[in-house]
């Protein structure tokens, strides 16, 4: 049973993606947010959304199109076969062989490729700013991409994914602040890339077979898995019969939505909303019994509200779970007509994993533990088309 949230168009333009040019880094202050927590604060943030587009409205047009995040139909875009690697590239196919598409693992230091030159000149896409890398990001996922309400000044978007976007801009254009951040909701990620609204999306985006039909991905930069967020004392144990009859929330177009639709649509009440923050607020208000999301995002939500717990999914510390097919991997999404850009970004990620990943992780998630970047050639179960 499904309950999808539908919202009327916003009169103030809040339904559009929001954009911010990144100011020089010297002008930004590094105040750290250590947790928002509590119903009052989160409700206030969603009230702010009506003005600042924090909780962006749903962009679904009835049946899902080929450019939607869960796309299953529509022709490939550009001149590249859907999901296939360019000639000579190290194309990777799903670990279990179930996905007919591949993604490109090749890497290049070449800075004079056609796509990078296009970013500098914008001859093909004059609507995008010349000399600036336009990156789609989140603005309401704590630690990943969020606006810090405790920061003085410009209320810039910050987080792990944003720091990665700066690293890409520095290597591609020579300036970490040659960057325009466009905040986009979960269900607009694929469409924004496919329609050249952005050059790439760096937004906790899992590499999946369905998405490879419409966009290209970099090699992975983060490993996670689906988890369940519940109030302390909940009877929910994991992805089993304890979810029967429960009200379960997920973001439209997310991997979590696919997991719930495929496994629990006939056994639970599924609530679909535009963004994860909406699920968190509904959980805090008692309107749903649990929310399902990537564990990496879930940990950020637990940091916002200590009254919540995380359950389900494989355990990083259990040797039996370390090679589980349930693990998922975040990649940077780019247009299929930009194989040179994909190869260049893969080279950036090689440097990022080696030189910056652990420091960036410690900055946003704390030091310690066994966390480390995934290998570029890790075997991934991409799922089915």
mmCIF file of C-alpha atoms in Angstrom, residues 9-142:
data_model
loop_
_atom_site.group_PDB
_atom_site.id
_atom_site.type_symbol
_atom_site.label_atom_id
_atom_site.label_comp_id
_atom_site.label_asym_id
_atom_site.label_seq_id
_atom_site.Cartn_x
_atom_site.Cartn_y
_atom_site.Cartn_z
ATOM 1 C CA UNK A 9 3.186 24.232 -6.990
ATOM 2 C CA UNK A 10 4.822 26.871 -4.819
ATOM 3 C CA UNK A 11 3.958 30.449 -5.689
ATOM 4 C CA UNK A 12 7.416 31.680 -4.718
ATOM 5 C CA UNK A 13 9.337 29.351 -7.020
ATOM 6 C CA UNK A 14 10.345 26.969 -4.254
ATOM 7 C CA UNK A 15 9.747 24.076 -6.625
ATOM 8 C CA UNK A 16 12.768 24.991 -8.720
ATOM 9 C CA UNK A 17 16.313 23.965 -8.005
ATOM 10 C CA UNK A 18 18.157 26.555 -5.954
ATOM 11 C CA UNK A 19 21.589 27.766 -6.888
ATOM 12 C CA UNK A 20 24.462 29.397 -5.068
ATOM 13 C CA UNK A 21 27.743 30.612 -6.477
ATOM 14 C CA UNK A 22 30.503 29.578 -4.124
ATOM 15 C CA UNK A 23 32.337 32.532 -2.532
ATOM 16 C CA UNK A 24 36.118 32.398 -2.047
ATOM 17 C CA UNK A 25 36.986 30.003 0.756
ATOM 18 C CA UNK A 26 38.642 32.724 2.789
ATOM 19 C CA UNK A 27 35.235 34.357 3.150
ATOM 20 C CA UNK A 28 33.622 31.307 4.713
ATOM 21 C CA UNK A 29 33.800 30.416 8.376
ATOM 22 C CA UNK A 30 34.253 26.854 9.563
ATOM 23 C CA UNK A 31 31.662 26.646 12.344
ATOM 24 C CA UNK A 32 30.736 23.013 12.932
ATOM 25 C CA UNK A 33 27.170 21.929 13.594
ATOM 26 C CA UNK A 34 27.043 19.221 16.242
ATOM 27 C CA UNK A 35 23.390 18.241 15.979
ATOM 28 C CA UNK A 36 20.041 19.887 15.496
ATOM 29 C CA UNK A 37 17.763 17.365 17.182
ATOM 30 C CA UNK A 38 14.229 17.754 18.432
ATOM 31 C CA UNK A 39 10.878 18.201 16.805
ATOM 32 C CA UNK A 40 10.758 21.960 17.248
ATOM 33 C CA UNK A 41 13.997 22.586 15.380
ATOM 34 C CA UNK A 42 13.182 20.223 12.541
ATOM 35 C CA UNK A 43 9.697 21.644 12.157
ATOM 36 C CA UNK A 44 11.248 25.093 11.993
ATOM 37 C CA UNK A 45 13.559 23.933 9.232
ATOM 38 C CA UNK A 46 10.659 22.650 7.162
ATOM 39 C CA UNK A 47 8.858 25.951 7.748
ATOM 40 C CA UNK A 48 11.976 27.612 6.342
ATOM 41 C CA UNK A 49 11.628 25.373 3.307
ATOM 42 C CA UNK A 50 8.592 27.274 2.108
ATOM 43 C CA UNK A 51 10.869 30.288 1.738
ATOM 44 C CA UNK A 52 14.282 28.837 0.972
ATOM 45 C CA UNK A 53 13.368 25.550 -0.761
ATOM 46 C CA UNK A 54 14.946 23.393 1.956
ATOM 47 C CA UNK A 55 12.260 20.719 1.524
ATOM 48 C CA UNK A 56 11.891 20.841 -2.243
ATOM 49 C CA UNK A 57 8.537 19.751 -3.688
ATOM 50 C CA UNK A 58 8.069 16.588 -5.643
ATOM 51 C CA UNK A 59 8.835 16.652 -9.354
ATOM 52 C CA UNK A 60 7.078 13.479 -10.399
ATOM 53 C CA UNK A 61 4.893 13.578 -13.507
ATOM 54 C CA UNK A 62 2.703 10.554 -12.864
ATOM 55 C CA UNK A 63 4.518 7.597 -14.438
ATOM 56 C CA UNK A 64 8.261 7.812 -13.989
ATOM 57 C CA UNK A 65 10.165 9.033 -17.048
ATOM 58 C CA UNK A 66 13.469 7.773 -18.369
ATOM 59 C CA UNK A 67 15.240 10.658 -16.654
ATOM 60 C CA UNK A 68 13.748 9.957 -13.236
ATOM 61 C CA UNK A 69 15.924 8.482 -10.530
ATOM 62 C CA UNK A 70 14.225 5.124 -10.782
ATOM 63 C CA UNK A 71 14.070 5.268 -14.571
ATOM 64 C CA UNK A 72 13.008 2.174 -16.422
ATOM 65 C CA UNK A 73 11.997 3.536 -19.827
ATOM 66 C CA UNK A 74 13.149 5.933 -22.507
ATOM 67 C CA UNK A 75 15.963 6.050 -25.068
ATOM 68 C CA UNK A 76 19.587 6.732 -24.129
ATOM 69 C CA UNK A 77 20.748 10.314 -24.408
ATOM 70 C CA UNK A 78 23.649 11.601 -26.435
ATOM 71 C CA UNK A 79 25.738 9.458 -28.740
ATOM 72 C CA UNK A 80 26.740 6.796 -26.242
ATOM 73 C CA UNK A 81 24.907 3.507 -25.886
ATOM 74 C CA UNK A 82 22.970 3.557 -22.630
ATOM 75 C CA UNK A 83 25.192 2.683 -19.721
ATOM 76 C CA UNK A 84 28.008 1.441 -21.928
ATOM 77 C CA UNK A 85 31.658 2.411 -21.617
ATOM 78 C CA UNK A 86 33.370 4.365 -24.427
ATOM 79 C CA UNK A 87 35.689 2.526 -26.783
ATOM 80 C CA UNK A 88 38.819 1.299 -25.054
ATOM 81 C CA UNK A 89 37.494 2.040 -21.576
ATOM 82 C CA UNK A 90 37.610 -0.368 -18.668
ATOM 83 C CA UNK A 91 33.867 -0.961 -18.611
ATOM 84 C CA UNK A 92 32.585 -2.660 -15.478
ATOM 85 C CA UNK A 93 29.579 -4.979 -15.486
ATOM 86 C CA UNK A 94 27.637 -6.013 -12.378
ATOM 87 C CA UNK A 95 29.335 -8.495 -10.041
ATOM 88 C CA UNK A 96 26.408 -10.889 -10.385
ATOM 89 C CA UNK A 97 25.985 -10.366 -14.141
ATOM 90 C CA UNK A 98 22.354 -9.245 -13.825
ATOM 91 C CA UNK A 99 22.831 -5.754 -15.288
ATOM 92 C CA UNK A 100 23.323 -5.300 -19.052
ATOM 93 C CA UNK A 101 24.947 -1.863 -18.625
ATOM 94 C CA UNK A 102 28.496 -0.971 -17.671
ATOM 95 C CA UNK A 103 30.238 2.022 -16.194
ATOM 96 C CA UNK A 104 33.640 3.386 -17.090
ATOM 97 C CA UNK A 105 36.547 2.723 -14.731
ATOM 98 C CA UNK A 106 39.182 4.358 -16.931
ATOM 99 C CA UNK A 107 41.026 7.395 -15.566
ATOM 100 C CA UNK A 108 42.823 10.258 -17.315
ATOM 101 C CA UNK A 109 44.887 13.321 -16.374
ATOM 102 C CA UNK A 110 44.007 15.029 -19.650
ATOM 103 C CA UNK A 111 42.710 18.555 -19.010
ATOM 104 C CA UNK A 112 42.179 19.640 -22.624
ATOM 105 C CA UNK A 113 39.316 17.254 -23.363
ATOM 106 C CA UNK A 114 36.215 18.470 -25.154
ATOM 107 C CA UNK A 115 34.023 18.383 -22.057
ATOM 108 C CA UNK A 116 36.398 20.422 -19.894
ATOM 109 C CA UNK A 117 36.787 22.924 -22.741
ATOM 110 C CA UNK A 118 32.989 23.109 -22.954
ATOM 111 C CA UNK A 119 32.819 23.959 -19.238
ATOM 112 C CA UNK A 120 35.252 26.795 -19.874
ATOM 113 C CA UNK A 121 33.484 28.124 -22.992
ATOM 114 C CA UNK A 122 29.845 26.940 -22.710
ATOM 115 C CA UNK A 123 29.369 27.002 -26.474
ATOM 116 C CA UNK A 124 26.922 24.077 -26.440
ATOM 117 C CA UNK A 125 25.172 25.029 -23.213
ATOM 118 C CA UNK A 126 25.238 28.840 -22.948
ATOM 119 C CA UNK A 127 22.722 28.739 -20.105
ATOM 120 C CA UNK A 128 25.416 27.421 -17.762
ATOM 121 C CA UNK A 129 28.089 29.782 -16.363
ATOM 122 C CA UNK A 130 31.398 29.866 -18.236
ATOM 123 C CA UNK A 131 34.430 28.704 -16.333
ATOM 124 C CA UNK A 132 32.367 27.282 -13.468
ATOM 125 C CA UNK A 133 31.672 23.646 -12.658
ATOM 126 C CA UNK A 134 27.935 23.275 -12.018
ATOM 127 C CA UNK A 135 27.289 20.533 -9.474
ATOM 128 C CA UNK A 136 23.973 19.195 -8.193
ATOM 129 C CA UNK A 137 24.064 18.645 -4.431
ATOM 130 C CA UNK A 138 21.806 18.093 -1.450
ATOM 131 C CA UNK A 139 20.987 20.894 0.964
ATOM 132 C CA UNK A 140 19.164 19.053 3.736
ATOM 133 C CA UNK A 141 21.292 15.990 4.566
ATOM 134 C CA UNK A 142 23.331 16.650 7.678
#
